[in-house]
CSV table of C-alpha atoms in Angstrom, one decimal:
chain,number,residue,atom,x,y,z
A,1116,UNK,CA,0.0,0.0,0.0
A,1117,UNK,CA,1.4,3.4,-1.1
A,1118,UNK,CA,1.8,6.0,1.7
A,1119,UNK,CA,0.4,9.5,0.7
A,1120,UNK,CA,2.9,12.2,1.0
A,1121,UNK,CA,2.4,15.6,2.4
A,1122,UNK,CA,1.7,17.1,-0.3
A,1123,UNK,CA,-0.6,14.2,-2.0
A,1124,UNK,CA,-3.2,14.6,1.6
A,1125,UNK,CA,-3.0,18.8,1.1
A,1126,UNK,CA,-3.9,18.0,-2.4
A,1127,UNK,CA,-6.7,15.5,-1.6
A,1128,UNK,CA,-8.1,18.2,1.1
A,1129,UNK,CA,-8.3,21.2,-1.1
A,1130,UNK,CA,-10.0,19.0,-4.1
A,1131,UNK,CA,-12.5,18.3,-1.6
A,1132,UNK,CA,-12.8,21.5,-0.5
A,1133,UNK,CA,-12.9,23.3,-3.9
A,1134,UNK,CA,-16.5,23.7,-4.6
A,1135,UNK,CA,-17.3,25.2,-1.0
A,1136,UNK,CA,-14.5,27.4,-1.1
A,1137,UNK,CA,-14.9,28.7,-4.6
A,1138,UNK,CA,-18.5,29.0,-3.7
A,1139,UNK,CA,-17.3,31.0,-0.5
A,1140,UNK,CA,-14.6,33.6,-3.0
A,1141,UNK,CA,-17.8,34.2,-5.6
A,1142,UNK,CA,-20.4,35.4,-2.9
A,1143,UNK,CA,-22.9,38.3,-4.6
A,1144,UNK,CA,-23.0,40.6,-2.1
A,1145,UNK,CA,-18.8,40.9,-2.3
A,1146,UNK,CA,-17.8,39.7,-5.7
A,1147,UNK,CA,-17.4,43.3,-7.2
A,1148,UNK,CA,-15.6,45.1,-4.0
A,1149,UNK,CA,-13.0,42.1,-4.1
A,1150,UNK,CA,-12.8,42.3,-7.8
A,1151,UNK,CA,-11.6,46.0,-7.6
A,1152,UNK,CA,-9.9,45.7,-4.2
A,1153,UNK,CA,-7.6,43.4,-5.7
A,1154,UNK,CA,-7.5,44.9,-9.0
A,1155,UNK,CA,-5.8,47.9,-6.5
A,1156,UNK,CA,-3.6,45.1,-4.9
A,1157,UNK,CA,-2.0,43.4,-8.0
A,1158,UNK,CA,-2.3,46.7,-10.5
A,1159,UNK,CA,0.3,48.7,-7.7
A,1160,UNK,CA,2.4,45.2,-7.7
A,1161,UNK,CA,2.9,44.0,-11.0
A,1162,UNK,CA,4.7,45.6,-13.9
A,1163,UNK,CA,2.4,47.1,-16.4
A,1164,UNK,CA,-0.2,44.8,-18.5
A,1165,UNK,CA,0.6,43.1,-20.4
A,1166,UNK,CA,3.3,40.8,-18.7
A,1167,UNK,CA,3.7,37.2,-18.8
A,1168,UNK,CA,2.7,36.3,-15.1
A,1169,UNK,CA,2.7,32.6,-13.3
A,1170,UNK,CA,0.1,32.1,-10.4
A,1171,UNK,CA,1.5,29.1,-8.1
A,1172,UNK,CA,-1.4,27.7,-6.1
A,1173,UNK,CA,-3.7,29.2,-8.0
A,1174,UNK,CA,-6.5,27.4,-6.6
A,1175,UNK,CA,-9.6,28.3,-8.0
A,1176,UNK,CA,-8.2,30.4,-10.6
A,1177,UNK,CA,-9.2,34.3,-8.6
A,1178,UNK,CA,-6.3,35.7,-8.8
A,1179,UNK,CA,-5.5,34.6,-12.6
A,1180,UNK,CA,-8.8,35.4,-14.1
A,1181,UNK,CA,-8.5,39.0,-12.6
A,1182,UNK,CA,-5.2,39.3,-13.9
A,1183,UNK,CA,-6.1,38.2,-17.4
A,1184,UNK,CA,-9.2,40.6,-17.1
A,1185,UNK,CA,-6.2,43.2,-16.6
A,1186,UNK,CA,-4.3,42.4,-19.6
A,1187,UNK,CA,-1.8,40.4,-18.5
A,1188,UNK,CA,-0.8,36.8,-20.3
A,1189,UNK,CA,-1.3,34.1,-17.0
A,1190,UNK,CA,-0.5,30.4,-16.6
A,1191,UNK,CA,-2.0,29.3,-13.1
A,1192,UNK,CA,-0.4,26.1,-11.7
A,1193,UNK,CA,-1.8,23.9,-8.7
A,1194,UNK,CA,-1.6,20.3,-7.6
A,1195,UNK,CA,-5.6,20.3,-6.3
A,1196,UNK,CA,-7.7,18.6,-9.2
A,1197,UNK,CA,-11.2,20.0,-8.1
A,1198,UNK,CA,-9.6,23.4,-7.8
A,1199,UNK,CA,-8.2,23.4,-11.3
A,1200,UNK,CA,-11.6,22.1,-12.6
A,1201,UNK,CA,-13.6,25.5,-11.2
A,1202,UNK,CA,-10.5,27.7,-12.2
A,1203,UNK,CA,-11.1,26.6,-15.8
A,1204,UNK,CA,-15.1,26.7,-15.5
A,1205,UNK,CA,-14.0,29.9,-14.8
A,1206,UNK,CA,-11.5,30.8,-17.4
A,1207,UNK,CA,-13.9,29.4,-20.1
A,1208,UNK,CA,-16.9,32.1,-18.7
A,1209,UNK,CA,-14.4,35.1,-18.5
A,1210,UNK,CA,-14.9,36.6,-21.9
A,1211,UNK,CA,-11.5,38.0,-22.3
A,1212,UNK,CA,-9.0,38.0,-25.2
A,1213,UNK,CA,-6.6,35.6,-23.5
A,1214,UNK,CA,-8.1,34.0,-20.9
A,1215,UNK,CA,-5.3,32.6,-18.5
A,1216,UNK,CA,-4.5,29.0,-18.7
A,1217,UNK,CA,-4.6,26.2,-16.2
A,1218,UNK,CA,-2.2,23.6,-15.5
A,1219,UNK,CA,-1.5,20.8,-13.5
A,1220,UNK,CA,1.9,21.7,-11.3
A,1221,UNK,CA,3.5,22.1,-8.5
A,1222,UNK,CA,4.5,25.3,-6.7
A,1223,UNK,CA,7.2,24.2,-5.3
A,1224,UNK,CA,9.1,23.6,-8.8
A,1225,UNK,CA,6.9,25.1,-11.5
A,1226,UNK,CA,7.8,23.3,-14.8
A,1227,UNK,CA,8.5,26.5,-16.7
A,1228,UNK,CA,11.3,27.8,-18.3
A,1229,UNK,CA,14.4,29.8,-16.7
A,1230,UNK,CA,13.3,33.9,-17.7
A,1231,UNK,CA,10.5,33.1,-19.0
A,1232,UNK,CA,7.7,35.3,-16.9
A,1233,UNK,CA,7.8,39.0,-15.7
A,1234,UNK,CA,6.3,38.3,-12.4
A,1235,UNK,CA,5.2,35.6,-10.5
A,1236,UNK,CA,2.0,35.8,-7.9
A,1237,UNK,CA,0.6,33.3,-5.0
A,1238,UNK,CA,-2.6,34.6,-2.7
A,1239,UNK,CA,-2.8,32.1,0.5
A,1240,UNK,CA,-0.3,29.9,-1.1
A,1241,UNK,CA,3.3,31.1,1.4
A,1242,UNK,CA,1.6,29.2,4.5
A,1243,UNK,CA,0.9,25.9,2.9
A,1244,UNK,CA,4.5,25.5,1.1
A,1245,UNK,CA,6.7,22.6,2.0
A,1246,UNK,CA,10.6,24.5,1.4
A,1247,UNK,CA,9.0,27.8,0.8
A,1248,UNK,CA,13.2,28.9,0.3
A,1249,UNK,CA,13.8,26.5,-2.3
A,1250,UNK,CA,10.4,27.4,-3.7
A,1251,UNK,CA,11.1,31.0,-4.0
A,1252,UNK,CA,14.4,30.4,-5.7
A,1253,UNK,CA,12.9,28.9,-8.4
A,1254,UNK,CA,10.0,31.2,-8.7
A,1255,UNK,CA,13.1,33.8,-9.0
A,1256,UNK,CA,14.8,31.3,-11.7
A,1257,UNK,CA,11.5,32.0,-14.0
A,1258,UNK,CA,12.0,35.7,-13.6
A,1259,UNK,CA,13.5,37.7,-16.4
A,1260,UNK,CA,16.2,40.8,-15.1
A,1261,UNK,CA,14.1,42.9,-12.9
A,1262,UNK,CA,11.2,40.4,-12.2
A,1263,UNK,CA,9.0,40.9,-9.4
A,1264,UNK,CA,7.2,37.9,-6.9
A,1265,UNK,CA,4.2,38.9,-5.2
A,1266,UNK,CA,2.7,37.2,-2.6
A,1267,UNK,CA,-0.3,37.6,-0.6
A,1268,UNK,CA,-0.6,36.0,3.0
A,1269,UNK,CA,-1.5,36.2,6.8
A,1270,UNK,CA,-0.5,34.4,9.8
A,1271,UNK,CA,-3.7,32.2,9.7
A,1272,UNK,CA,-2.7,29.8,12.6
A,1273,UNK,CA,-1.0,31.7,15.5
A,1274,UNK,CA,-1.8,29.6,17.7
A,1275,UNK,CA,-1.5,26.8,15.9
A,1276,UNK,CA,-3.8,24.5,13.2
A,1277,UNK,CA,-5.7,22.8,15.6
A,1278,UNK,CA,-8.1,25.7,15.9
A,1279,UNK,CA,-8.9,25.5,12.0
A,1280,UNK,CA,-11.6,23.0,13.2
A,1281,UNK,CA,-11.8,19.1,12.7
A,1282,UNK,CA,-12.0,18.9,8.9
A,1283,UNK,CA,-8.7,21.0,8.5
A,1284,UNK,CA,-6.9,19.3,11.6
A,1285,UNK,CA,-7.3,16.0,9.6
A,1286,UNK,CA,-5.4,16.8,7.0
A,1287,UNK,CA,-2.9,19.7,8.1
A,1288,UNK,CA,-2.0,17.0,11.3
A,1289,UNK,CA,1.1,17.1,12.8
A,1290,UNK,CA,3.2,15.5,10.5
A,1291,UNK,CA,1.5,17.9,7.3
A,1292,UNK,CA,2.4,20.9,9.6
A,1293,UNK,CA,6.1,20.1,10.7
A,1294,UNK,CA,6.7,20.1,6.6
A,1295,UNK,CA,5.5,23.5,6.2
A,1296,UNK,CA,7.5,26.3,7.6
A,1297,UNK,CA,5.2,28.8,7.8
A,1298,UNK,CA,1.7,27.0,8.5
A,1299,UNK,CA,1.8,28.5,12.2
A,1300,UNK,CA,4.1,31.5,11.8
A,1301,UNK,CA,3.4,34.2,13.8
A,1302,UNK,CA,4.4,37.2,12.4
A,1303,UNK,CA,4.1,37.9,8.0
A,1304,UNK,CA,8.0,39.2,8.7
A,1305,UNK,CA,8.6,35.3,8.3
A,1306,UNK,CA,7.5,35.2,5.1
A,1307,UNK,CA,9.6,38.3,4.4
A,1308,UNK,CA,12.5,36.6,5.7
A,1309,UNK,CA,11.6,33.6,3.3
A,1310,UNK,CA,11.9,36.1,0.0
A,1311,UNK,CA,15.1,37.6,1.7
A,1312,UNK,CA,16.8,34.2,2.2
A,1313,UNK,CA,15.7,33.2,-1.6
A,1314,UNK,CA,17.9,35.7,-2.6
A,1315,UNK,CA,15.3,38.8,-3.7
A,1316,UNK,CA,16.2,42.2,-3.5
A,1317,UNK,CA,13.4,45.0,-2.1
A,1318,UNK,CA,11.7,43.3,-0.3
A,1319,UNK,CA,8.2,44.9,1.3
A,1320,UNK,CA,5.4,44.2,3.3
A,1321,UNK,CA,2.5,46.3,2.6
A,1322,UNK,CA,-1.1,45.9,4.8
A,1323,UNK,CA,-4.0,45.1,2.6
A,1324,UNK,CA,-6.1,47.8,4.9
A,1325,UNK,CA,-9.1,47.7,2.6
A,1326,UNK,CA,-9.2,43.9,2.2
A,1327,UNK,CA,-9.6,43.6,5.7
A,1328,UNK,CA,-12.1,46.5,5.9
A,1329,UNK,CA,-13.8,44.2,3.2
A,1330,UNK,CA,-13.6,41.5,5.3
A,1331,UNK,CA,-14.7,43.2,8.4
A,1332,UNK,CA,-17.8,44.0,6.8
A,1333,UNK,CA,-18.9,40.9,5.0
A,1334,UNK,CA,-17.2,38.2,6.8
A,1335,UNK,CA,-15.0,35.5,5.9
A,1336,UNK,CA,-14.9,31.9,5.6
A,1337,UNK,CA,-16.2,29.2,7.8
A,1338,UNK,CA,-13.5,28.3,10.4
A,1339,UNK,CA,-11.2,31.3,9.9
A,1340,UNK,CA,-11.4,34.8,11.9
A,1341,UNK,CA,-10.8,38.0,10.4
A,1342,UNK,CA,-6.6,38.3,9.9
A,1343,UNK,CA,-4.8,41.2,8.5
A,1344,UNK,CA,-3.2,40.3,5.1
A,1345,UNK,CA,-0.1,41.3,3.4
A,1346,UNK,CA,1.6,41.8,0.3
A,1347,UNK,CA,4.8,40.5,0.2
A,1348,UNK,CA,7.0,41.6,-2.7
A,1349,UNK,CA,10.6,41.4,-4.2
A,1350,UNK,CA,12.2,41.7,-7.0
A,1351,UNK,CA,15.3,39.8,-8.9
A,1352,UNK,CA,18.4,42.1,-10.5
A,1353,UNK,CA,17.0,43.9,-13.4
């Protein structure tokens, strides 16, 4: 009988929790204030549209679809079947020139070519990464002179994953969460420190104040509380 690895049971949990959560990111009485809060977010990150742009963990394709909806040319990679099946529902619905593309990868080591994107973006991605360094060194590989990573996260478990109720617990369990640096990181400087360490230059945190105003508001999903977010920048040599 084949063991699952840690990142085969993340996998398995975010398939299952695709349609929920995708459900949760497309609520009506939000959708348009995210749509143009993030628009804000990745429009004062990125270079100018349109740039070639890799999304790792790109879930259920948010981030990517806005992007392309901004101009840019996107390829989103994940590992999570059922979350790659609703970013492409979505993708196909867009009505957009170049929608972005979906593929099957892994975040960790994106099977792309050295210099071959302007930027590469993750949104919740930084907490769930087994060698987040190593990760970000590659994602720095893919990066022509004066690239830019972007990254948007929070410290979601503080106080540790086992207050991210009994679904989560069951899959993020103790040995899931001793391969992932950052799952209980208390402060966002750690993920700072992990684009530092990667070898990017600039590196910035910047509060998403009006993302959490948003989420202040309107809530946010079952079995999280309401976290600041940040984005987490740096560049490579240009």
């Amino acid at each position: 009988m084949t063991v699952p690895s840690v990142q085969d049971r993340i996998d398995a949990y975010w398939t299952r929790r695709a349609p929920a959560y995708d459900d949760h990111q497309q609520r009506p009485d939000r959708r348009e204030l995210d749509r143009a809060a993030w628009a804000d977010v990745w429009t004062a990150a990125l270079p100018p549209a349109p740039a070639d742009v890799l999304d790792v963990g790109t879930g259920s394709g948010h981030v990517a679809c806005l992007l392309a909806a901004l101009g840019h040319r996107v390829t989103g990679i994940d590992l999570a079947e059922g979350m790659l099946e609703r970013a492409r529902e979505h993708a196909a619905s867009l009505g957009v020139a170049q929608p972005p593309r979906f593929l099957r990868g892994d975040a960790v080591d994106p099977d792309l070519p050295a210099g071959s994107v302007d930027a590469v973006t993750g949104r919740y991605v930084m907490w769930t990464l087994r060698e987040p360094v190593a990760a970000v060194r590659r994602w720095a590989a893919l990066l022509r002179p004066g690239g830019v990573v972007a990254v948007v996260d929070s410290t979601w478990f503080p106080e540790g994953v086992a207050t991210g109720g009994e679904a989560f617990t069951a899959a993020y369990d103790d040995d899931v969460v001793a391969a992932l640096p950052l799952a209980e990181a208390r402060s966002i400087d750690a993920t700072a420190d992990v684009l530092r360490a990667a070898g990017l230059l600039d590196v910035t945190v910047t509060p998403l104040t009006a993302v959490l105003d948003l989420d202040r508001a309107h809530g946010v999903a079952p079995g999280h509380e309401v976290r600041p977010q940040h984005l987490v920048t740096g560049r490579v040599a240009g």
